[in-house]
Amino acid sequence: MLPENDEIRTALLQSGKQQFLAHGFDRASLRVICRNANVTTGAFYSHFEKKEDLFCSIVEPSVSAFRELFNSAAERNAASLGSVEDELRSITFARNHREECRLLLDCAEGTKYAGFRRWLVEDCFYPRYQAFFDRSAGKPVDPPLVRIILHMKLDEYTDLIYGDYTDEEVRGLIARMSIFSEAGFQALMHLLREEESRSAAPV
Amino acid sequence: MLPENDEIRTALLQSGKQQFLAHGFDRASLRVICRNANVTTGAFYSHFEKKEDLFCSIVEPSVSAFRELFNSAAERNAASLGSVEDELRSITFARNHREECRLLLDCAEGTKYAGFRRWLVEDCFYPRYQAFFDRSAGKPVDPPLVRIILHMKLDEYTDLIYGDYTDEEVRGLIARMSIFSEAGFQALMHLLREEESRSAAPV
Amino acid sequence: MLPENDEIRTALLQSGKQQFLAHGFDRASLRVICRNANVTTGAFYSHFEKKEDLFCSIVEPSVSAFRELFNSAAERNAASLGSVEDELRSITFARNHREECRLLLDCAEGTKYAGFRRWLVEDCFYPRYQAFFDRSAGKPVDPPLVRIILHMKLDEYTDLIYGDYTDEEVRGLIARMSIFSEAGFQALMHLLREEESRSAAPV
Amino acid sequence: MLPENDEIRTALLQSGKQQFLAHGFDRASLRVICRNANVTTGAFYSHFEKKEDLFCSIVEPSVSAFRELFNSAAERNAASLGSVEDELRSITFARNHREECRLLLDCAEGTKYAGFRRWLVEDCFYPRYQAFFDRSAGKPVDPPLVRIILHMKLDEYTDLIYGDYTDEEVRGLIARMSIFSEAGFQALMHLLREEESRSAAPV
DNA sequence: AATGAATGAGGTTTCATTCAT
DNA sequence: TATGAATGAAACCTCATTCAT
């Protein structure tokens, strides 16, 4: 009986997504968003409290979904960083939410999600990375080093998510990149252990 | 005897740099920039032609210096991607121009430097990377793969430039990261050559 | 029930007309126009897209009406320049749109109607005048001469349109001026034919 | 010893003339005028009191010269409207001061010469025209009629002054237009005298 | 006399949000 | 709930004129 409401809401969500992606939150014009959605500016405020509310409504389903995915993955492999399968699963998920990802990472200035990237990296990924590196090296690893490698890894994901690839291509790239990363990682661990033994064996 | 002139100009350059870094070119308010510099908006236009002119004046010295550095580095090692020494030199330079780098890469939308990042990656780095990979592998390497690794490498640089490190720490990080990258690179080359021989040997 | 809408619009149209007439389009201040209409500058843009839009809205009804009138007159007397009746009809029309005429002819710089006078004279009137003179003289008449007389004729119209006359007075003035023009025209034709025959008779 | 002064002044006069002609007094930018004259805005105010002062300085020599010419012509033919020779002399003068004429007639809004056209027509020409018509008709002639014919005459002059003609062409055009005007004038006088006698002879 | 930076008001336009209907 | 005009501040920029040097 009230499907119209949802139609309007949906139209606003779509139009907003498009404008936010195109111009970022701050520079996107609410008027344009409304006009493109065939909605009056007044009506907008029946559906959303303010501009930011629209942004959040666009983005929040993906945020929750992402949180779930991330938590379940975290549970599954508390001891490692995730298999190629896990990587693929995450990236496929992100690829299916490509636009929301961009909104959160690049178009959120002015909203409460402005710090999303930081949260994702520092609070979600970094602690697990640091722990994993420490465990693998058998000693605390220099945090900046961990962070750099984490950033590189995330950058790889970014490429895979936004790049215009087929699923097949993504799978191939992940496979080859895991060769690269694994080799780099092992070399680094080797070096770190060597440093350790050198500094530890004075005799 | 007339240092006031430059004091105002300098104040505007500083205030502008701060605001542009904080909000990006477009969203930075000229009024705020002027107020922070204790300058009327009218007076601004005695020193700069328009808003963009202020941005350019902040950024251009670094751009020229960077171009020189990059060109000389390109000449020096046409055949490789640059030694650790070269990397260190570039990163040290960028670290000394940290803020201007961020302005150019992240805060330039709305100015003629909007495409700077793209130019840097696609026109400066990518061609050399692709050529180097092709040469090393002895065959054309999948461009997306090259691009991903390039992006990762640039991301490493970004970390080193913006991170709050001492020169000593940067040197150490570059050294260890070169172990990582080199090992990853060799593993990848090995794989590629193997793929090659496998697909070439029908028996 | 919602007459306010139109009241504001009307107030803006009036205030705009007055300011445009007084200062021309470019020099008229939107702020003043709005203030005189008791409208905020922001509100202005609910009713008009931009400053020029206000000008056009003031002027366009008259433009269309004028075009129609002119076209129908042109059809009616393809072979002459129009009777006293036609002149009277045109001038009466223009007198009823006096202000819009002035806006179009003298106050339109900066709008898309900037070239209106030129269009009216050169494209509407001049070709018909030249053709009529050529036909009457039986040979091509010096264009500058035609143009001068055309301008004088138009100047007569201008006087009749802007002058503070009753309809009766206008009728009388047209009648007497047609005596003047007709006599002048005949004298000129006579002269031209004489020149012709003199230059044509070698004896 | 002080020729520089005059050089600057001259440069400003030239530059000002050009800008005033191009944009009108109000819209011409003093900055641009100064820049084109290679003069600082400060220096400007050593030579002229304000913007309007520059305009007046450009225009006033011509105004005085014109006044003289007009007065002497007025003395010479108190009883007629001037011979073809007189017309030619006036128009030649105006053609030699073409730009100043345009400044006075079309570009003076915002200066004390804003009413120049009105003054010229109403105070200089009209009284003599009216007197001449009254005298010729032997009775008061309807002022609007006189004014219209005056305006037409002045319009003719305008054409001759601004039109791109050689002296020879101007002479020819004046000659032929005087045929036109004279014939028109005579026809009108005839009519007026007829009207007179008709209304005077009740029998 | 000359400089040219500074003033301060003004220009047009856009904005997110409110509110009477 | 929906409308869309109204708000009022803010955006960048230009102006004629002043004034300390």
Short mmCIF file of C-alpha atoms in Angstrom, two decimals, chain D:
data_model
loop_
_atom_site.label_atom_id
_atom_site.label_comp_id
_atom_site.label_asym_id
_atom_site.label_seq_id
_atom_site.Cartn_x
_atom_site.Cartn_y
_atom_site.Cartn_z
CA MET D 1 62.11 69.46 -19.08
CA LEU D 2 58.85 67.80 -18.08
CA PRO D 3 57.79 66.02 -21.18
CA GLU D 4 57.30 62.78 -19.27
CA ASN D 5 54.26 64.17 -17.54
CA ASP D 6 52.61 64.78 -20.79
CA GLU D 7 53.58 61.41 -22.09
CA ILE D 8 51.81 59.75 -19.20
CA ARG D 9 48.84 62.00 -19.53
CA THR D 10 48.66 61.34 -23.24
CA ALA D 11 48.93 57.61 -22.74
CA LEU D 12 46.09 57.71 -20.25
CA LEU D 13 43.94 59.80 -22.54
CA GLN D 14 44.47 57.37 -25.37
CA SER D 15 43.96 54.28 -23.31
CA GLY D 16 40.92 55.79 -21.68
CA LYS D 17 39.39 56.78 -24.97
CA GLN D 18 39.78 53.28 -26.24
CA GLN D 19 38.28 51.63 -23.18
CA PHE D 20 35.44 54.11 -22.85
CA LEU D 21 34.54 53.58 -26.48
CA ALA D 22 34.70 49.86 -26.07
CA HIS D 23 32.76 49.48 -22.83
CA GLY D 24 31.21 52.78 -21.89
CA PHE D 25 32.27 54.92 -18.99
CA ASP D 26 30.82 52.86 -16.19
CA ARG D 27 31.98 49.47 -17.32
CA ALA D 28 35.44 50.54 -18.38
CA SER D 29 37.93 49.46 -15.76
CA LEU D 30 40.34 52.04 -14.52
CA ARG D 31 42.83 49.31 -13.85
CA VAL D 32 42.74 48.18 -17.43
CA ILE D 33 43.04 51.73 -18.64
CA CYS D 34 46.10 52.24 -16.46
CA ARG D 35 47.63 48.93 -17.36
CA ASN D 36 47.28 49.60 -21.07
CA ALA D 37 48.87 52.99 -20.55
CA ASN D 38 51.72 51.49 -18.55
CA VAL D 39 50.78 53.66 -15.62
CA THR D 40 50.15 52.65 -12.05
CA THR D 41 46.75 53.27 -10.60
CA GLY D 42 48.34 55.54 -8.04
CA ALA D 43 49.99 57.62 -10.72
CA PHE D 44 46.66 58.03 -12.37
CA TYR D 45 45.48 60.09 -9.48
CA SER D 46 48.37 62.47 -9.88
CA HIS D 47 47.01 63.41 -13.27
CA PHE D 48 43.29 63.13 -12.82
CA GLU D 49 41.07 63.65 -9.89
CA LYS D 50 38.88 60.68 -10.59
CA LYS D 51 37.70 58.41 -13.30
CA GLU D 52 35.22 60.93 -14.57
CA ASP D 53 37.95 63.53 -14.79
CA LEU D 54 39.73 61.39 -17.36
CA PHE D 55 36.60 61.13 -19.42
CA CYS D 56 36.05 64.85 -19.31
CA SER D 57 39.63 65.57 -20.30
CA ILE D 58 39.27 63.35 -23.31
CA VAL D 59 36.08 64.91 -24.41
CA GLU D 60 36.24 68.52 -23.44
CA PRO D 61 38.49 69.87 -26.19
CA SER D 62 36.00 68.59 -28.71
CA VAL D 63 33.12 69.99 -26.73
CA SER D 64 34.59 73.49 -26.76
CA ALA D 65 35.52 73.28 -30.39
CA PHE D 66 32.07 72.09 -31.18
CA ARG D 67 30.48 74.85 -29.18
CA GLU D 68 32.51 77.43 -31.05
CA LEU D 69 31.63 75.96 -34.39
CA PHE D 70 28.02 75.78 -33.50
CA ASN D 71 27.88 79.32 -32.21
CA SER D 72 29.59 80.77 -35.25
CA ALA D 73 27.26 78.85 -37.53
CA ALA D 74 24.31 80.04 -35.52
CA GLU D 75 25.41 83.63 -35.91
CA ARG D 76 26.09 83.25 -39.57
CA ASN D 77 22.62 82.05 -40.45
CA ALA D 78 20.20 83.20 -37.89
CA ALA D 79 17.47 83.15 -40.51
CA SER D 80 17.84 79.69 -42.06
CA LEU D 81 18.96 76.28 -41.06
CA GLY D 82 22.27 76.44 -42.81
CA SER D 83 23.34 75.77 -46.30
CA VAL D 84 24.71 72.56 -47.69
CA GLU D 85 28.08 74.17 -47.14
CA ASP D 86 27.33 74.66 -43.47
CA GLU D 87 26.12 71.11 -43.12
CA LEU D 88 29.24 69.84 -44.79
CA ARG D 89 31.40 71.91 -42.52
CA SER D 90 29.71 70.63 -39.37
CA ILE D 91 29.78 67.05 -40.48
CA THR D 92 33.39 67.25 -41.52
CA PHE D 93 34.21 68.64 -38.13
CA ALA D 94 32.30 65.84 -36.44
CA ARG D 95 33.91 63.26 -38.66
CA ASN D 96 37.28 64.53 -37.48
CA HIS D 97 36.09 64.08 -33.91
CA ARG D 98 34.21 60.92 -34.52
CA GLU D 99 35.41 59.13 -31.43
CA GLU D 100 34.73 62.01 -29.11
CA CYS D 101 31.27 62.27 -30.59
CA ARG D 102 30.58 58.68 -29.82
CA LEU D 103 31.94 59.12 -26.33
CA LEU D 104 29.63 62.03 -25.73
CA LEU D 105 26.56 60.56 -27.32
CA ASP D 106 26.80 56.88 -26.42
CA CYS D 107 29.43 56.26 -23.76
CA ALA D 108 28.88 58.98 -21.22
CA GLU D 109 26.46 57.35 -18.81
CA GLY D 110 27.85 57.86 -15.35
CA THR D 111 29.50 61.19 -16.19
CA LYS D 112 28.21 64.70 -16.19
CA TYR D 113 27.90 64.39 -19.96
CA ALA D 114 25.24 61.74 -19.59
CA GLY D 115 22.71 64.28 -20.85
CA PHE D 116 24.80 65.51 -23.73
CA ARG D 117 22.59 64.13 -26.46
CA ARG D 118 19.56 65.70 -24.88
CA TRP D 119 21.31 69.03 -24.50
CA LEU D 120 22.50 68.96 -28.07
CA VAL D 121 19.11 68.20 -29.48
CA GLU D 122 16.85 70.12 -27.17
CA ASP D 123 18.92 73.15 -26.38
CA CYS D 124 21.10 73.58 -29.43
CA PHE D 125 19.11 72.39 -32.37
CA TYR D 126 15.50 72.29 -31.44
CA PRO D 127 14.86 75.98 -30.69
CA ARG D 128 16.35 77.03 -33.99
CA TYR D 129 14.43 74.38 -35.82
CA GLN D 130 11.17 75.33 -34.28
CA ALA D 131 11.75 78.99 -35.02
CA PHE D 132 12.66 78.25 -38.59
CA PHE D 133 9.60 76.11 -39.15
CA ASP D 134 7.30 78.65 -37.56
CA ARG D 135 8.78 81.37 -39.73
CA SER D 136 8.53 79.33 -42.89
CA ALA D 137 4.99 78.23 -42.26
CA GLY D 138 3.93 81.66 -41.16
CA LYS D 139 2.32 80.13 -38.09
CA PRO D 140 3.32 77.98 -35.11
CA VAL D 141 4.06 74.48 -36.26
CA ASP D 142 3.17 71.51 -34.14
CA PRO D 143 6.31 70.96 -32.01
CA PRO D 144 6.24 67.16 -32.24
CA LEU D 145 6.32 67.44 -35.99
CA VAL D 146 9.33 69.68 -35.85
CA ARG D 147 11.04 67.46 -33.41
CA ILE D 148 10.53 64.37 -35.50
CA ILE D 149 12.02 66.00 -38.54
CA LEU D 150 14.90 67.32 -36.48
CA HIS D 151 15.58 63.86 -35.15
CA MET D 152 15.55 62.46 -38.63
CA LYS D 153 17.97 65.08 -39.75
CA LEU D 154 20.29 64.36 -36.87
CA ASP D 155 20.05 60.70 -37.63
CA GLU D 156 21.20 61.46 -41.12
CA TYR D 157 24.18 63.26 -39.65
CA THR D 158 24.92 60.34 -37.39
CA ASP D 159 25.06 58.04 -40.37
CA LEU D 160 27.36 60.36 -42.22
CA ILE D 161 29.63 60.82 -39.25
CA TYR D 162 30.02 57.22 -38.22
CA GLY D 163 29.63 55.63 -41.62
CA ASP D 164 32.79 54.57 -43.29
CA TYR D 165 32.71 57.06 -46.14
CA THR D 166 35.28 59.13 -47.97
CA ASP D 167 34.91 62.90 -47.96
CA GLU D 168 33.74 62.62 -51.53
CA GLU D 169 31.01 60.18 -50.68
CA VAL D 170 29.88 62.30 -47.79
CA ARG D 171 29.59 65.30 -50.08
CA GLY D 172 27.52 63.30 -52.53
CA LEU D 173 25.26 61.93 -49.86
CA ILE D 174 24.67 65.33 -48.34
CA ALA D 175 23.74 66.69 -51.74
CA ARG D 176 21.22 64.00 -52.44
CA MET D 177 19.81 64.00 -48.97
CA SER D 178 19.29 67.71 -49.20
CA ILE D 179 17.10 67.05 -52.24
CA PHE D 180 15.11 64.64 -50.18
CA SER D 181 14.82 66.91 -47.16
CA GLU D 182 14.08 70.01 -49.16
CA ALA D 183 11.30 68.35 -51.12
CA GLY D 184 9.83 66.90 -47.98
CA PHE D 185 10.05 70.21 -46.24
CA GLN D 186 8.39 72.10 -49.05
CA ALA D 187 5.59 69.57 -49.29
CA LEU D 188 5.00 69.91 -45.62
CA MET D 189 4.95 73.70 -45.74
CA HIS D 190 2.51 73.50 -48.57
CA LEU D 191 0.27 71.26 -46.59
CA LEU D 192 0.48 73.43 -43.53
CA ARG D 193 -0.40 76.55 -45.44
CA GLU D 194 -3.28 74.72 -47.05
CA GLU D 195 -4.58 73.53 -43.71
CA GLU D 196 -4.30 77.12 -42.55
CA SER D 197 -6.28 78.55 -45.39
CA ARG D 198 -8.87 75.82 -45.19
CA SER D 199 -9.48 76.33 -41.50
CA ALA D 200 -9.38 80.10 -42.00
CA ALA D 201 -11.82 80.24 -44.93
CA PRO D 202 -15.22 79.22 -43.63
CA VAL D 203 -17.00 80.09 -46.85
#
